[in-house]
Amino acid sequence: MSGVDKRLYPSAALHGRVAHDIGRQIVSGAIAEGQFLPREAELSKSFDVSRQAVREGLKVLAAKGLVGSRRRAGTYVLPRTSWNLLDPDVLAWHSPSELDPSFISDLIELRRVIEPAAVEMAAKRADAAGIDGIAKALRRMQEDAGDIAAFSTADAEFHMAIFAASGNTLIERLSHILGPLLAISIQAQGRFGQELPDSVAMHAAIHEAIVAGDVEKAKAALDSVLGQATDEAAKLMEERRAKRTDAA
């Protein structure tokens, strides 16, 4: 299991299966905002689980801001503005093709605030274990360059490894949020896969600079990576805009 996958709510338990299945339906729009879910007894029958498992599954979704309940009316889907979009499960339930390009742009802006500091700290403080974690993620990127889903996970884990190597506990904890965000946003931009070899080379430059303890080179290499991400987000936004124009 990858570092990104470990952030997800366990799906093996019956209530976890209920939560994941309904969560995907909500996020995909199959169950629309404001729509009421089937009654507890009906859900119990359709999932072949107890009513208790259904209740526990719905509690998971409520905690993530996806559903609310009204006395005697039942459980309904809350507006998207109520969803916890930083929750790893909510992110994982999105299809990469459904991710809003403006959300990706916001993420890149957030990365430009946080990651340069993390890279600087890693270049100054990373121990052997921290550098090894970055190197392992880079090798996975190299090995998975032909598989955009696997590559996206490896790419996210590379940046998570830098956070871990920073020596700052709070920055490391941010990887629990940013890891899943990075993986799904990178995959959403994956149609521009001809740029993956360039991406691997740019990430390798970050690794080399951190190993050398060269802060300025590490930050410059990171800036190249974020610049590529910005360009890809712009391409994605233009593609979506063109599709909307054609549909009209």
Short mmCIF file of C-alpha atoms in Angstrom, two decimals:
data_model
loop_
_atom_site.label_atom_id
_atom_site.label_comp_id
_atom_site.label_asym_id
_atom_site.label_seq_id
_atom_site.Cartn_x
_atom_site.Cartn_y
_atom_site.Cartn_z
CA MET A 1 0.00 0.00 0.00
CA SER A 2 1.37 3.43 -0.95
CA GLY A 3 1.80 6.34 1.44
CA VAL A 4 -1.12 8.03 -0.28
CA ASP A 5 -3.40 4.98 0.00
CA LYS A 6 -2.72 4.69 3.74
CA ARG A 7 -4.57 7.97 4.24
CA LEU A 8 -7.85 6.47 3.03
CA TYR A 9 -10.66 5.24 5.26
CA PRO A 10 -10.55 1.40 5.53
CA SER A 11 -13.00 -0.19 3.10
CA ALA A 12 -12.75 -3.78 4.34
CA ALA A 13 -15.38 -3.34 7.07
CA LEU A 14 -19.01 -3.42 5.94
CA HIS A 15 -19.72 0.17 6.96
CA GLY A 16 -16.54 1.26 5.15
CA ARG A 17 -17.80 -0.37 1.95
CA VAL A 18 -21.10 1.49 2.32
CA ALA A 19 -19.30 4.80 2.87
CA HIS A 20 -16.98 4.37 -0.11
CA ASP A 21 -19.72 3.26 -2.50
CA ILE A 22 -22.17 6.04 -1.62
CA GLY A 23 -19.33 8.56 -1.42
CA ARG A 24 -18.28 7.81 -4.99
CA GLN A 25 -21.87 8.15 -6.17
CA ILE A 26 -22.22 11.53 -4.49
CA VAL A 27 -18.93 12.93 -5.77
CA SER A 28 -19.60 11.70 -9.31
CA GLY A 29 -23.03 13.36 -9.30
CA ALA A 30 -24.93 10.08 -9.59
CA ILE A 31 -26.60 11.18 -6.35
CA ALA A 32 -27.13 14.92 -6.76
CA GLU A 33 -26.76 17.72 -4.23
CA GLY A 34 -29.99 18.05 -2.26
CA GLN A 35 -31.17 14.56 -3.23
CA PHE A 36 -32.34 12.24 -0.47
CA LEU A 37 -30.71 8.84 -0.16
CA PRO A 38 -32.84 5.69 -0.08
CA ARG A 39 -34.20 4.80 3.33
CA GLU A 40 -32.02 2.88 5.77
CA ALA A 41 -33.92 -0.38 5.20
CA GLU A 42 -33.52 -0.08 1.43
CA LEU A 43 -29.79 0.64 1.71
CA SER A 44 -29.41 -2.30 4.08
CA LYS A 45 -31.02 -4.57 1.51
CA SER A 46 -29.12 -3.22 -1.51
CA PHE A 47 -25.73 -3.51 0.22
CA ASP A 48 -26.68 -6.77 1.96
CA VAL A 49 -25.51 -5.39 5.31
CA SER A 50 -27.14 -4.64 8.64
CA ARG A 51 -28.86 -1.35 9.36
CA GLN A 52 -26.12 -0.66 11.89
CA ALA A 53 -23.50 -0.89 9.11
CA VAL A 54 -25.56 1.55 7.02
CA ARG A 55 -25.82 3.98 9.94
CA GLU A 56 -22.07 3.80 10.59
CA GLY A 57 -21.32 4.33 6.90
CA LEU A 58 -23.55 7.40 6.78
CA LYS A 59 -21.83 8.76 9.89
CA VAL A 60 -18.52 8.58 8.00
CA LEU A 61 -20.02 10.56 5.11
CA ALA A 62 -21.56 13.10 7.49
CA ALA A 63 -18.18 13.66 9.13
CA LYS A 64 -16.75 14.47 5.69
CA GLY A 65 -19.50 17.03 5.05
CA LEU A 66 -21.18 15.07 2.25
CA VAL A 67 -24.53 14.32 3.85
CA GLY A 68 -26.90 15.74 6.43
CA SER A 69 -30.15 14.50 7.90
CA ARG A 70 -33.60 15.86 8.61
CA ARG A 71 -35.89 14.37 11.18
CA ARG A 72 -38.50 12.15 9.53
CA ALA A 73 -37.22 13.13 6.08
CA GLY A 74 -34.00 11.16 5.96
CA THR A 75 -30.43 11.63 4.80
CA TYR A 76 -29.67 13.99 1.92
CA VAL A 77 -26.62 15.20 0.00
CA LEU A 78 -25.21 18.52 1.19
CA PRO A 79 -24.06 21.26 -1.23
CA ARG A 80 -20.54 20.85 -2.56
CA THR A 81 -19.52 23.94 -0.58
CA SER A 82 -20.00 21.85 2.58
CA TRP A 83 -17.78 18.98 1.45
CA ASN A 84 -14.35 18.60 3.01
CA LEU A 85 -12.41 18.74 -0.25
CA LEU A 86 -9.12 18.26 1.61
CA ASP A 87 -10.29 14.89 2.94
CA PRO A 88 -8.27 12.06 1.33
CA ASP A 89 -11.38 9.95 0.71
CA VAL A 90 -13.37 12.79 -0.85
CA LEU A 91 -10.43 13.44 -3.16
CA ALA A 92 -10.05 9.75 -4.00
CA TRP A 93 -13.75 9.51 -4.87
CA HIS A 94 -13.24 12.10 -7.60
CA SER A 95 -12.44 10.86 -11.06
CA PRO A 96 -9.35 12.80 -12.23
CA SER A 97 -11.35 13.90 -15.27
CA GLU A 98 -13.91 15.54 -12.96
CA LEU A 99 -11.44 17.60 -10.94
CA ASP A 100 -12.01 21.33 -11.38
CA PRO A 101 -8.98 22.94 -13.10
CA SER A 102 -9.35 26.02 -10.88
CA PHE A 103 -8.95 23.71 -7.87
CA ILE A 104 -5.67 22.47 -9.39
CA SER A 105 -4.53 26.08 -9.88
CA ASP A 106 -5.34 26.85 -6.24
CA LEU A 107 -3.31 23.81 -5.21
CA ILE A 108 -0.31 24.97 -7.24
CA GLU A 109 -0.50 28.38 -5.54
CA LEU A 110 -0.54 26.62 -2.15
CA ARG A 111 2.46 24.53 -3.18
CA ARG A 112 4.37 27.67 -4.17
CA VAL A 113 3.89 28.96 -0.62
CA ILE A 114 4.84 25.77 1.22
CA GLU A 115 7.20 23.66 -0.87
CA PRO A 116 10.13 26.08 -1.31
CA ALA A 117 10.49 26.21 2.48
CA ALA A 118 10.25 22.42 2.73
CA VAL A 119 12.89 21.96 0.02
CA GLU A 120 15.20 24.46 1.74
CA MET A 121 14.85 22.66 5.07
CA ALA A 122 15.44 19.28 3.43
CA ALA A 123 18.59 20.56 1.71
CA LYS A 124 19.88 21.81 5.07
CA ARG A 125 18.68 19.05 7.39
CA ALA A 126 17.91 15.81 5.55
CA ASP A 127 19.56 12.78 7.13
CA ALA A 128 20.37 9.51 5.37
CA ALA A 129 16.87 8.12 5.94
CA GLY A 130 15.25 11.26 4.56
CA ILE A 131 17.42 11.27 1.44
CA ASP A 132 16.76 7.56 0.94
CA GLY A 133 13.00 8.19 1.06
CA ILE A 134 13.30 10.84 -1.65
CA ALA A 135 15.53 8.56 -3.77
CA LYS A 136 13.09 5.65 -3.52
CA ALA A 137 10.18 7.81 -4.67
CA LEU A 138 12.28 9.10 -7.58
CA ARG A 139 13.08 5.53 -8.64
CA ARG A 140 9.37 4.71 -8.62
CA MET A 141 8.72 7.73 -10.82
CA GLN A 142 11.35 6.49 -13.27
CA GLU A 143 9.93 2.96 -13.26
CA ASP A 144 6.30 4.08 -13.60
CA ALA A 145 6.73 6.72 -16.31
CA GLY A 146 4.57 4.63 -18.65
CA ASP A 147 1.62 4.41 -16.25
CA ILE A 148 0.08 7.79 -15.41
CA ALA A 149 -1.84 6.53 -12.36
CA ALA A 150 1.22 4.85 -10.81
CA PHE A 151 3.42 7.78 -11.85
CA SER A 152 1.05 10.25 -10.18
CA THR A 153 1.25 8.35 -6.90
CA ALA A 154 5.05 8.14 -7.09
CA ASP A 155 5.27 11.85 -7.91
CA ALA A 156 3.11 12.72 -4.89
CA GLU A 157 5.21 10.44 -2.67
CA PHE A 158 8.38 12.21 -3.88
CA HIS A 159 7.07 15.51 -2.54
CA MET A 160 5.77 13.83 0.63
CA ALA A 161 9.28 12.44 1.17
CA ILE A 162 10.72 15.96 0.93
CA PHE A 163 8.25 17.11 3.58
CA ALA A 164 9.34 14.20 5.77
CA ALA A 165 13.01 15.08 5.22
CA SER A 166 12.45 18.72 6.21
CA GLY A 167 12.85 17.92 9.89
CA ASN A 168 9.77 20.00 10.69
CA THR A 169 6.97 17.98 12.26
CA LEU A 170 4.19 20.34 11.19
CA ILE A 171 5.38 20.44 7.58
CA GLU A 172 5.60 16.66 7.58
CA ARG A 173 2.00 16.48 8.79
CA LEU A 174 0.92 18.62 5.84
CA SER A 175 1.92 15.74 3.57
CA HIS A 176 -1.12 13.85 4.89
CA ILE A 177 -3.26 16.49 3.19
CA LEU A 178 -1.13 17.36 0.19
CA GLY A 179 -0.22 13.78 -0.76
CA PRO A 180 -3.69 12.75 -1.99
CA LEU A 181 -4.24 16.23 -3.44
CA LEU A 182 -1.06 15.96 -5.48
CA ALA A 183 -1.76 12.43 -6.70
CA ILE A 184 -5.21 13.17 -8.10
CA SER A 185 -4.24 16.57 -9.56
CA ILE A 186 -1.19 15.10 -11.31
CA GLN A 187 -3.34 12.31 -12.72
CA ALA A 188 -5.92 14.86 -13.91
CA GLN A 189 -3.17 16.51 -15.92
CA GLY A 190 -1.86 13.16 -17.14
CA ARG A 191 -3.10 13.51 -20.71
CA PHE A 192 -0.04 15.62 -21.32
CA GLY A 193 2.06 12.50 -20.71
CA GLN A 194 4.65 13.37 -23.33
CA GLU A 195 6.10 15.65 -20.63
CA LEU A 196 6.64 12.85 -18.09
CA PRO A 197 10.32 12.25 -19.01
CA ASP A 198 10.98 15.98 -18.49
CA SER A 199 9.19 15.78 -15.15
CA VAL A 200 11.38 12.88 -14.02
CA ALA A 201 14.52 14.82 -14.96
CA MET A 202 13.35 17.90 -13.06
CA HIS A 203 12.56 15.85 -9.98
CA ALA A 204 15.97 14.20 -10.23
CA ALA A 205 17.52 17.68 -10.17
CA ILE A 206 15.68 18.43 -6.91
CA HIS A 207 16.99 15.19 -5.41
CA GLU A 208 20.57 15.88 -6.51
CA ALA A 209 20.49 19.39 -5.06
CA ILE A 210 19.12 18.16 -1.72
CA VAL A 211 21.83 15.48 -1.55
CA ALA A 212 24.44 18.17 -2.25
CA GLY A 213 22.91 20.47 0.33
CA ASP A 214 22.55 23.19 -2.31
CA VAL A 215 19.52 25.22 -1.25
CA GLU A 216 19.42 27.56 -4.25
CA LYS A 217 19.67 24.76 -6.82
CA ALA A 218 17.01 22.76 -4.98
CA LYS A 219 14.62 25.72 -4.98
CA ALA A 220 15.35 26.49 -8.64
CA ALA A 221 14.67 22.86 -9.60
CA LEU A 222 11.42 22.92 -7.63
CA ASP A 223 10.43 26.13 -9.40
CA SER A 224 10.84 24.31 -12.73
CA VAL A 225 8.55 21.52 -11.52
CA LEU A 226 5.91 23.97 -10.34
CA GLY A 227 6.23 25.92 -13.58
CA GLN A 228 5.49 22.75 -15.54
CA ALA A 229 2.50 22.07 -13.29
CA THR A 230 1.22 25.60 -13.92
CA ASP A 231 1.52 25.14 -17.69
CA GLU A 232 -0.30 21.79 -17.53
CA ALA A 233 -3.11 23.31 -15.45
CA ALA A 234 -3.48 26.07 -18.06
CA LYS A 235 -3.72 23.46 -20.82
CA LEU A 236 -6.35 21.56 -18.87
CA MET A 237 -8.40 24.71 -18.30
CA GLU A 238 -8.23 25.57 -22.00
CA GLU A 239 -9.28 22.04 -22.94
CA ARG A 240 -12.29 22.18 -20.61
CA ARG A 241 -13.18 25.64 -21.93
CA ALA A 242 -13.08 24.38 -25.51
CA LYS A 243 -15.32 21.44 -24.63
CA ARG A 244 -17.89 23.75 -23.05
CA THR A 245 -17.82 25.94 -26.17
CA ASP A 246 -18.32 22.92 -28.45
CA ALA A 247 -21.18 21.65 -26.28
CA ALA A 248 -22.91 25.02 -26.49
#
